[in-house]
Coordinates of N, CA and C in Angstrom, one line a residue:
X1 N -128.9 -41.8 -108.2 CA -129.6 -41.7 -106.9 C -130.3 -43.1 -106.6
X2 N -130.3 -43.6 -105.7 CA -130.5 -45.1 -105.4 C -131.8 -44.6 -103.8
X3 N -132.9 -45.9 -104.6 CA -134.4 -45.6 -104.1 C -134.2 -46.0 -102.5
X4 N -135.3 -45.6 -101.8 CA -135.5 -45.6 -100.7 C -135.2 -47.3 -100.1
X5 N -134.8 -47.7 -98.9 CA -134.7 -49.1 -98.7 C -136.3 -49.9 -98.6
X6 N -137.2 -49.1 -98.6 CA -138.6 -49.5 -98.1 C -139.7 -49.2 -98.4
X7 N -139.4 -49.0 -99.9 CA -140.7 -47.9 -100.6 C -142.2 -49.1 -100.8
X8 N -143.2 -48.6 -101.0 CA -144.0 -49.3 -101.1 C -144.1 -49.7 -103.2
X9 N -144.7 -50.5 -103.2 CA -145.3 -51.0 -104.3 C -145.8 -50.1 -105.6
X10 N -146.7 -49.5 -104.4 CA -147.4 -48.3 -105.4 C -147.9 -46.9 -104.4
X11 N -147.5 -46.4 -105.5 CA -148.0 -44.9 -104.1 C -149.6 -44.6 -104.6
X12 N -150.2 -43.6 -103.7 CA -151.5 -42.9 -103.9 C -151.1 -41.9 -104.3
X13 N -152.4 -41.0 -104.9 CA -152.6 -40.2 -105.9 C -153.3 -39.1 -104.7
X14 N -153.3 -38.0 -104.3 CA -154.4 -37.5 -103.6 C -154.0 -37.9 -101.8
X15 N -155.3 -37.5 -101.3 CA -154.6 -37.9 -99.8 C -154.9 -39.3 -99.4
X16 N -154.2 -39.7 -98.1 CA -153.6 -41.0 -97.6 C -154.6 -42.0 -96.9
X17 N -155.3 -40.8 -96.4 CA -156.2 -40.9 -95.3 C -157.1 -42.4 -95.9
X18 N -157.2 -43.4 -94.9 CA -157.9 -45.0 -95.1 C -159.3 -44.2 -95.1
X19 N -159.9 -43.4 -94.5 CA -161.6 -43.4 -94.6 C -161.9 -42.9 -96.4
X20 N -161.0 -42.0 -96.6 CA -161.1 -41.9 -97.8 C -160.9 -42.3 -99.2
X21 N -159.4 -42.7 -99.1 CA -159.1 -44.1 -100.2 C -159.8 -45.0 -100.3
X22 N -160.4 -45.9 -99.0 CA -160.5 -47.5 -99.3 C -162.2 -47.2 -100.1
X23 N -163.2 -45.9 -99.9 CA -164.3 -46.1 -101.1 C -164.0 -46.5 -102.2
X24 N -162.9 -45.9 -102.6 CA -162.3 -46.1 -104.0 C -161.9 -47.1 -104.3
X25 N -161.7 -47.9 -103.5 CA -161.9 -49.7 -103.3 C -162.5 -50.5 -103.7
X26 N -164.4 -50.2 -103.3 CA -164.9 -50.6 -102.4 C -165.6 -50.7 -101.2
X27 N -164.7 -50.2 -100.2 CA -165.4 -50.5 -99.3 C -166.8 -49.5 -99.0
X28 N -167.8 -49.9 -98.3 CA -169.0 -49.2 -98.6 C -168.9 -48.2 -97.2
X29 N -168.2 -48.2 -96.0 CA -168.4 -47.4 -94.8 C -166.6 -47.1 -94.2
X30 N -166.0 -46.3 -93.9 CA -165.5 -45.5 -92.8 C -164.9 -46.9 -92.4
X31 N -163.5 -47.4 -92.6 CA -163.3 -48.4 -92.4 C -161.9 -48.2 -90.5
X32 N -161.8 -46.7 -90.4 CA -160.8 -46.7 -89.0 C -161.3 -46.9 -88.0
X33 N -163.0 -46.2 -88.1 CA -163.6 -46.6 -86.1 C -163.3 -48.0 -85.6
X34 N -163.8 -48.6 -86.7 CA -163.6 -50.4 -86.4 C -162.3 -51.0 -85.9
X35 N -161.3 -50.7 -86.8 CA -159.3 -50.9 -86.9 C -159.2 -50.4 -85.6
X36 N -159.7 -48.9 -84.9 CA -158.7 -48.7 -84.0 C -159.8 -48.6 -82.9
X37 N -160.9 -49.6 -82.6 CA -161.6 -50.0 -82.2 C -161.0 -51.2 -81.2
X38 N -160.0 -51.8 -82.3 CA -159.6 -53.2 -81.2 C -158.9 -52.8 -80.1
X39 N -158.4 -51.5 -80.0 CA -157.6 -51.4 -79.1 C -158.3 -50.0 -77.8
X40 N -157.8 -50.5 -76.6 CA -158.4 -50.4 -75.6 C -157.9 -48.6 -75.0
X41 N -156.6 -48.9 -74.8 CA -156.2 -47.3 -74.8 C -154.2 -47.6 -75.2
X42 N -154.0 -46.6 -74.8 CA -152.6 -46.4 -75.2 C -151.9 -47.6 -74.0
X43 N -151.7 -46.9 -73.0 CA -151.5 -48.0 -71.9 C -151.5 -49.3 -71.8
X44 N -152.9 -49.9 -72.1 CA -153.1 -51.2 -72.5 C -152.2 -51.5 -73.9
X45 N -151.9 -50.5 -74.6 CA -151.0 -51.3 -75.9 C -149.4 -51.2 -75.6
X46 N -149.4 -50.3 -74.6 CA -147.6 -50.4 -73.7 C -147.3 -51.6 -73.4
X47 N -148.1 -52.4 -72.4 CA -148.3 -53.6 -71.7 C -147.7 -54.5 -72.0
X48 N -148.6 -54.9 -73.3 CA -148.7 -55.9 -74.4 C -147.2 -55.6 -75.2
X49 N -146.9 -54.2 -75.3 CA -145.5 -54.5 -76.9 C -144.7 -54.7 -75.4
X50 N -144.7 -54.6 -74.4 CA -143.2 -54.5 -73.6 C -143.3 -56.2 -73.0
X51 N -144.4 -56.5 -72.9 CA -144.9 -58.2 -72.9 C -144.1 -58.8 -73.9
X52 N -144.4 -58.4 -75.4 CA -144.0 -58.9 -76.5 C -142.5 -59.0 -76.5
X53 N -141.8 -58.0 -76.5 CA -140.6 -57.6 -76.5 C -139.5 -58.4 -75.4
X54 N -140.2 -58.3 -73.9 CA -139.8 -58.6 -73.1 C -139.2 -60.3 -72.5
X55 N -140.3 -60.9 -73.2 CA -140.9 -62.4 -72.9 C -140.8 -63.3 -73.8
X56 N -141.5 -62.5 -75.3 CA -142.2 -63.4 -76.3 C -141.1 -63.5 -77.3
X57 N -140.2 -62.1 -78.2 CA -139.6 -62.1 -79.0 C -138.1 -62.9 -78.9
X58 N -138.6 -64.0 -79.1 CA -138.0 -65.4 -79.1 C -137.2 -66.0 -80.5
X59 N -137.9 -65.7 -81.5 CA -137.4 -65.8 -82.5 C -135.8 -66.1 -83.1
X60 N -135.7 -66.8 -83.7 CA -134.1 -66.8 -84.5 C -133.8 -65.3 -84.6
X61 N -134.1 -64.8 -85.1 CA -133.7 -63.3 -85.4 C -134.6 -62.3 -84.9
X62 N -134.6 -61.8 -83.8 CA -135.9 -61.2 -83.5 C -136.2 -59.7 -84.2
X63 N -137.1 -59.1 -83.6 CA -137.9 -58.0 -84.3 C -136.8 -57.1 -83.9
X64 N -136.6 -56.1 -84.9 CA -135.9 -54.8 -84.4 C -136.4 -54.0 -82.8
X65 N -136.4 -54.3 -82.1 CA -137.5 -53.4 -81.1 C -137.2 -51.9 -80.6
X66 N -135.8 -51.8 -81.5 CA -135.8 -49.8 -81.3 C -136.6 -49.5 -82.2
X67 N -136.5 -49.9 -83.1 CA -137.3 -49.7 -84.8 C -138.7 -49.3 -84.7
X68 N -139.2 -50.4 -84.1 CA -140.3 -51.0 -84.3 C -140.8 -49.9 -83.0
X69 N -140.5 -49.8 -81.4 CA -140.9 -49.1 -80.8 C -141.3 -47.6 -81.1
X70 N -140.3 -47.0 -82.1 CA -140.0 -45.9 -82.6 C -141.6 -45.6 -83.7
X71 N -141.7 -46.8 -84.6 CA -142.6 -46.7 -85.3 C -144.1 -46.7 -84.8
X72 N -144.1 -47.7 -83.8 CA -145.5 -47.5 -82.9 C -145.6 -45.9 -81.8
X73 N -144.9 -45.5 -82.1 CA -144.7 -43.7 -80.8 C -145.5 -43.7 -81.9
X74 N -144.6 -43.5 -82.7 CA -145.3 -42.4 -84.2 C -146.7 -42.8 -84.5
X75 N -147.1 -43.4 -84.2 CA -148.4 -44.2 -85.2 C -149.4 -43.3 -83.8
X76 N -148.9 -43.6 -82.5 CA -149.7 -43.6 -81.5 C -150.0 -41.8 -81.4
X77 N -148.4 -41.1 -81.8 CA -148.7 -39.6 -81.6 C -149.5 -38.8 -82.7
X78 N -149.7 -39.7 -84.0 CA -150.6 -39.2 -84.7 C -151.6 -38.9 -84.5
X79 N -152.4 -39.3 -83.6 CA -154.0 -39.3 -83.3 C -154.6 -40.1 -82.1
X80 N -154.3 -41.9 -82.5 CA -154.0 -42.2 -83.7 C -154.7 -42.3 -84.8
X81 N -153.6 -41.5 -86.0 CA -154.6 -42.0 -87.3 C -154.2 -43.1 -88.4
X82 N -155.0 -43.8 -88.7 CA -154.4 -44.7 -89.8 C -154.6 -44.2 -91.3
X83 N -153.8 -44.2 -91.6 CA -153.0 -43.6 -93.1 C -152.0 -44.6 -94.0
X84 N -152.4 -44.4 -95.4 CA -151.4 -45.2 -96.4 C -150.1 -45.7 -95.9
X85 N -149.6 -44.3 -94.9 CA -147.9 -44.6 -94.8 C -148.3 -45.4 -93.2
X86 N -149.3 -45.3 -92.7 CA -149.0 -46.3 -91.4 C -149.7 -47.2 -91.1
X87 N -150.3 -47.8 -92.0 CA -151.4 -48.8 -91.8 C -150.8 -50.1 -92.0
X88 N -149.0 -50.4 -92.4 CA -148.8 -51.9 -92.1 C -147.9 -51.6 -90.4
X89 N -147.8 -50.5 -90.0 CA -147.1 -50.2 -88.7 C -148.6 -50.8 -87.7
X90 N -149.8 -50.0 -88.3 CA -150.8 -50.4 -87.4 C -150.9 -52.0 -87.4
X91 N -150.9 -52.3 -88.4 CA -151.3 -54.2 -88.8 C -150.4 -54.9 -88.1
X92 N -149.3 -54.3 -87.9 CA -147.9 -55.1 -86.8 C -148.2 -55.0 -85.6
X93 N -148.4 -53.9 -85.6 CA -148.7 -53.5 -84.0 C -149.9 -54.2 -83.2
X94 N -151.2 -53.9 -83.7 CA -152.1 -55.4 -83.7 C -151.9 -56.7 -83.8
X95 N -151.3 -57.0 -84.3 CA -150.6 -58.4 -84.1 C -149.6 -58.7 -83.5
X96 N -149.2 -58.3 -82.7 CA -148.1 -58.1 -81.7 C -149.0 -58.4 -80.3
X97 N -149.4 -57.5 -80.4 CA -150.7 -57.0 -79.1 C -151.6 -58.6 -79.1
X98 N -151.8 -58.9 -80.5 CA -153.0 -60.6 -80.9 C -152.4 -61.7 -79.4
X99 N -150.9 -61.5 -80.4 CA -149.7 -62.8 -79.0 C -149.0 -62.3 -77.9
X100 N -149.4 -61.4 -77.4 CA -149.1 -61.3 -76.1 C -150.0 -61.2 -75.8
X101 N -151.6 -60.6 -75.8 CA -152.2 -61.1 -75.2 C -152.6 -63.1 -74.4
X102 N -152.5 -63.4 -75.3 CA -152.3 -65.0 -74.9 C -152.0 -65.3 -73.5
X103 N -150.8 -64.5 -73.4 CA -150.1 -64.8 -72.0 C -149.7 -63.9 -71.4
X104 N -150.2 -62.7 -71.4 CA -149.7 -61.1 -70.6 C -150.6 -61.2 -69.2
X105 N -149.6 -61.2 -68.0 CA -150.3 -61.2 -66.8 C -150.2 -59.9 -66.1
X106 N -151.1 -59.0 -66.3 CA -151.6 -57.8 -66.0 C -152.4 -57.2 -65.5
X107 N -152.4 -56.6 -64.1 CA -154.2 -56.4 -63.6 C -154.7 -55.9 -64.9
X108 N -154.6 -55.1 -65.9 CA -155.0 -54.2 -66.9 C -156.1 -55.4 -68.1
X109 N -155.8 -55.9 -67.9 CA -156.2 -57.5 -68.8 C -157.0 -58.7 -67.7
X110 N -158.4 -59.1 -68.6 CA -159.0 -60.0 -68.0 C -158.1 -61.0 -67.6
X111 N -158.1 -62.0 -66.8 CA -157.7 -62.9 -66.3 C -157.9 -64.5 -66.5
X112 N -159.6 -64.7 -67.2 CA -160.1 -66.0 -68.1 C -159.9 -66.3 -68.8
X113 N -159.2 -67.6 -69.8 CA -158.7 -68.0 -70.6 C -159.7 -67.8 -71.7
X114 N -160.9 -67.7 -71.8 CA -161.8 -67.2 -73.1 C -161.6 -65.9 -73.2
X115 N -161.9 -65.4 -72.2 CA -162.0 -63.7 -72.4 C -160.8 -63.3 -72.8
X116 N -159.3 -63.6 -72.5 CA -157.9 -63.0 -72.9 C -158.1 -63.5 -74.5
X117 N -158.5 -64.8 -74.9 CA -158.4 -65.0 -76.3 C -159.4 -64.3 -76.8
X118 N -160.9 -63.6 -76.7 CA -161.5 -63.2 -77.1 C -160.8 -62.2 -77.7
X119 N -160.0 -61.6 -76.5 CA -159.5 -59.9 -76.9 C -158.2 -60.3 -77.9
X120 N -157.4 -61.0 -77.8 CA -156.3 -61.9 -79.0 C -156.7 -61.2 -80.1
X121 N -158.2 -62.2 -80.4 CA -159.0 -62.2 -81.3 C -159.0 -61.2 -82.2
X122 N -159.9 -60.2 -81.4 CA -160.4 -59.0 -81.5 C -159.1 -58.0 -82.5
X123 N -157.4 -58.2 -81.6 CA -156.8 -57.6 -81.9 C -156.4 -57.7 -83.5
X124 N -156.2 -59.3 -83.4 CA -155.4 -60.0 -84.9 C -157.0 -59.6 -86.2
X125 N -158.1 -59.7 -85.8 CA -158.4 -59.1 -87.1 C -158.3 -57.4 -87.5
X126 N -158.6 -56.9 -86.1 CA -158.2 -55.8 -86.8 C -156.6 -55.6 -87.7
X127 N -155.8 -56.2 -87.1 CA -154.4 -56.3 -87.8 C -154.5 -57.1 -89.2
X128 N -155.1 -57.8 -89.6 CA -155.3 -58.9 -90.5 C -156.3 -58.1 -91.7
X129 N -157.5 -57.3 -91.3 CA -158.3 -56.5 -91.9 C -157.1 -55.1 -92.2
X130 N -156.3 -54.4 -91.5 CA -155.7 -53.2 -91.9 C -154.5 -54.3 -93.0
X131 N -153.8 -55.5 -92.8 CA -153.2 -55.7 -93.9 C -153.8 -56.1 -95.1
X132 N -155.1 -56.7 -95.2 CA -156.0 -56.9 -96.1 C -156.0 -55.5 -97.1
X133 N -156.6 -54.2 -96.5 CA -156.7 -52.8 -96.9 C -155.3 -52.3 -97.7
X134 N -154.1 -52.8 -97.0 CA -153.0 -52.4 -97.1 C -152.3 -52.9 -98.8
X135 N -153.0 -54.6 -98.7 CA -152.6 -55.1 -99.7 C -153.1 -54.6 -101.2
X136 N -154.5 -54.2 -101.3 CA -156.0 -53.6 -101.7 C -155.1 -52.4 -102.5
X137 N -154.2 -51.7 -102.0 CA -154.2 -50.3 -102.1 C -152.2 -50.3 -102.6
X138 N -152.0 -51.9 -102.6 CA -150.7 -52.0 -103.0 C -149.3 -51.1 -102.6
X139 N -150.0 -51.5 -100.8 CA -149.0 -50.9 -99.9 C -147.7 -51.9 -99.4
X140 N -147.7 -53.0 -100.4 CA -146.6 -53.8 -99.5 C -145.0 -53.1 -99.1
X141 N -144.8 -53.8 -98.2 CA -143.3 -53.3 -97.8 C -142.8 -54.5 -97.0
X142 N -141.7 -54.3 -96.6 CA -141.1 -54.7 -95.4 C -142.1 -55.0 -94.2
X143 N -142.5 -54.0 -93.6 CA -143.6 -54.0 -92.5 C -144.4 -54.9 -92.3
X144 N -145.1 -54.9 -93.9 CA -146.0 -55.5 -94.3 C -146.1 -56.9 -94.3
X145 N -144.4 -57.6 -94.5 CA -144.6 -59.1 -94.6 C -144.8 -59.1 -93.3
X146 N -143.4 -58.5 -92.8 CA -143.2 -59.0 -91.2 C -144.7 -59.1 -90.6
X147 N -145.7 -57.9 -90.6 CA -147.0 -58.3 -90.7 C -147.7 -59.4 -90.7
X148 N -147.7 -59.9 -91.9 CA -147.9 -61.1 -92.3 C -148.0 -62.3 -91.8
X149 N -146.5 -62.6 -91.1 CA -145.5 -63.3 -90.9 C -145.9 -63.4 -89.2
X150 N -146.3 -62.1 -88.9 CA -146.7 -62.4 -86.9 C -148.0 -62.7 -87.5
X151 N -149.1 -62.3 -88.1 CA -150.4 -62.7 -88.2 C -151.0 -64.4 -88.3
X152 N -149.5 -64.8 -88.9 CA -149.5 -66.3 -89.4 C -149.0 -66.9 -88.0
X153 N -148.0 -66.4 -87.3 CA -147.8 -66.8 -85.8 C -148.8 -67.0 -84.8
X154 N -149.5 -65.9 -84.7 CA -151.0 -65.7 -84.0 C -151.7 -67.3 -84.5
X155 N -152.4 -67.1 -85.8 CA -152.9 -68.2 -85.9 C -152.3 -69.4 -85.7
X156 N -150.9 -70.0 -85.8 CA -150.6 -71.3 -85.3 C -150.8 -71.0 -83.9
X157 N -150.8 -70.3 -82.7 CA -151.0 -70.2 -81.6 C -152.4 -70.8 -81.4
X158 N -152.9 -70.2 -82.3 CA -154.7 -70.2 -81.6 C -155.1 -71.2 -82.0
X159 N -154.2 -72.4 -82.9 CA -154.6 -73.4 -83.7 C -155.1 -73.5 -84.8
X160 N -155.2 -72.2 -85.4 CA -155.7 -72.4 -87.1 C -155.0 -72.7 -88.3
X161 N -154.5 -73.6 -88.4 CA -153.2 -73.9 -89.2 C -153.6 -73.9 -90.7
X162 N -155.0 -73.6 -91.2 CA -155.2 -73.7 -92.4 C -155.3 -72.4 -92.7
X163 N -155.6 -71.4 -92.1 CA -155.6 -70.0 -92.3 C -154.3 -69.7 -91.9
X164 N -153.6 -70.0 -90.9 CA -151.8 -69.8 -91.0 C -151.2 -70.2 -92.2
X165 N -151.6 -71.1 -92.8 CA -151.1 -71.4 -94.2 C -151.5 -70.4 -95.1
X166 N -152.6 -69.8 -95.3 CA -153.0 -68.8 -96.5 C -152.5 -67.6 -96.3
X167 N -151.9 -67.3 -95.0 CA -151.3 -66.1 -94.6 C -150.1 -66.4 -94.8
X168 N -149.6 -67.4 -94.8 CA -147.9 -67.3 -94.9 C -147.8 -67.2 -96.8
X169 N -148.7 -67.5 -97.5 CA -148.7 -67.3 -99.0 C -148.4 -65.6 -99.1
X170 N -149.3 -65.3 -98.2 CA -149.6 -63.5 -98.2 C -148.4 -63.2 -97.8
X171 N -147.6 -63.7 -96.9 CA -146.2 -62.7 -97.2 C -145.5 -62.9 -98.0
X172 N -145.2 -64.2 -98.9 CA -144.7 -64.4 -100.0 C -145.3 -63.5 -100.9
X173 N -146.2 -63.6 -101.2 CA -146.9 -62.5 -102.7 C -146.4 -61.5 -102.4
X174 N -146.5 -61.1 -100.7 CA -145.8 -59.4 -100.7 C -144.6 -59.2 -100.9
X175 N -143.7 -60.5 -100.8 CA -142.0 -60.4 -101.0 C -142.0 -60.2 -102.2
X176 N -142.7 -61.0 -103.2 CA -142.5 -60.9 -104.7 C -143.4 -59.5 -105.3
X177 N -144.2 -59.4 -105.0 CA -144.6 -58.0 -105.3 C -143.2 -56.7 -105.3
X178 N -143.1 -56.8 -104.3 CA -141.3 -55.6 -103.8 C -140.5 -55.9 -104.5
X179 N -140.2 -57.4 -105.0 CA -139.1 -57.4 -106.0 C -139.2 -57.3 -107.1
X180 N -140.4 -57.0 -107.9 CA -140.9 -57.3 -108.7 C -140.7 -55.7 -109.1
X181 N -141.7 -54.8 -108.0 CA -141.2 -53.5 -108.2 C -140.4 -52.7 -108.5
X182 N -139.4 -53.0 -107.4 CA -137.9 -53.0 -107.1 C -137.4 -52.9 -109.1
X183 N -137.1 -54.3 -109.4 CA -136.7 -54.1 -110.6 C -137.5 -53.4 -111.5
X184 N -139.0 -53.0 -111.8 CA -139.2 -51.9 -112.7 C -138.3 -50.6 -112.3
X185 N -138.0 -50.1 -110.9 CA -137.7 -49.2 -111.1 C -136.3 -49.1 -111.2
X186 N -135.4 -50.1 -110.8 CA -134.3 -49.9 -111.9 C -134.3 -49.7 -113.2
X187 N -135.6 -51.2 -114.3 CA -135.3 -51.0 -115.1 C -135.8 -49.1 -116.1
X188 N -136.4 -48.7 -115.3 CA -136.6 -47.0 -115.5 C -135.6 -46.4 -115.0
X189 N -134.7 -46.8 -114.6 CA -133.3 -46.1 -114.1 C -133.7 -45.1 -113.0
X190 N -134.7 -45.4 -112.2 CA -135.0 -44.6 -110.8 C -134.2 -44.9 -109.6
X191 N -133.5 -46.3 -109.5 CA -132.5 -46.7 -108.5 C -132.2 -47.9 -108.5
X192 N -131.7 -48.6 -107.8 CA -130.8 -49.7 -107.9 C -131.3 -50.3 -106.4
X193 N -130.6 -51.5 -106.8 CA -130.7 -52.3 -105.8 C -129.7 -52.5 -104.7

């Protein structure tokens, strides 16, 4: 039987739920009001992924966007709640929302060049704080670099090229983490590659 294409790192013990894992952390308060705090309403996050999708996703090989749209329904019809299994969907999805705000022309969005980056802002740490959590709890995956990888894009945007550099390490550690995995559980004969 050959493992899942996208299993995480390490699973949890108990339930999923971030308010209640990440004490076990660490963290000292209720870490989802804040995460889903950056975001304004559902609407306002349509905007921005069909901005992203539509305009932005420029890339050599771009984002899957049936995938990826599929995965943000789900995330959104949950609640939304952020949970072990959706908190690098949340971290993408925030960071998605970080760069198209930049340039999304929308009555639904301020129109001042501070205030649009304010809200950028606002989005990419919550995205950058849920992959921080994600990493904490040794959730990497796939998701997770790609994660990573727009988080690091955001910041060359905004100009922070020394923090885009420490983030682009973070999706490497997460690549090698997964493979690293990957072969323990072959070598326990749980699946193959």
């Amino acid at each position: 039987k050959s493992a899942p294409l996208n299993p995480p790192v390490r699973t949890l013990e108990g339930p999923s739920e971030i308010d209640v894992v990440m004490p076990e952390y660490g963290c000292p308060t209720a870490p989802t009001p804040d995460l889903l705090g950056a975001f304004s309403t559902r609407a306002h996050c349509s905007v921005l992924v069909d901005h992203f999708f539509n305009d932005i996703n420029w890339m050599r090989q771009p984002f899957p966007q049936k995938s990826l749209r599929k995965s943000f329904e789900a995330f959104w019809d949950s609640g939304p709640k952020i949970n072990a299994q959706n908190i690098n969907i949340f971290a993408l999805l925030c960071n998605i929302c970080a760069i198209a705000m930049l340039s999304v022309q929308h009555r639904l969005f301020p129109e001042g060049p501070r205030d649009r980056l304010k809200a950028a802002r606002r989005y990419h740490y919550a995205g950058r704080r849920a992959l921080l959590m994600s990493t904490i709890m040794g959730r990497e995956d796939v998701d997770q670099i790609v994660a990573w990888l727009v988080s690091c894009r955001f910041l060359l945007l905004d100009r922070r090229i020394g923090e885009a550099y420490t983030l682009g390490s973070s999706a490497v550690r997460a690549a090698f983490s997964i493979v690293v995995g990957r072969q323990a559980l072959t070598q326990r004969g749980v699946g193959h590659l």
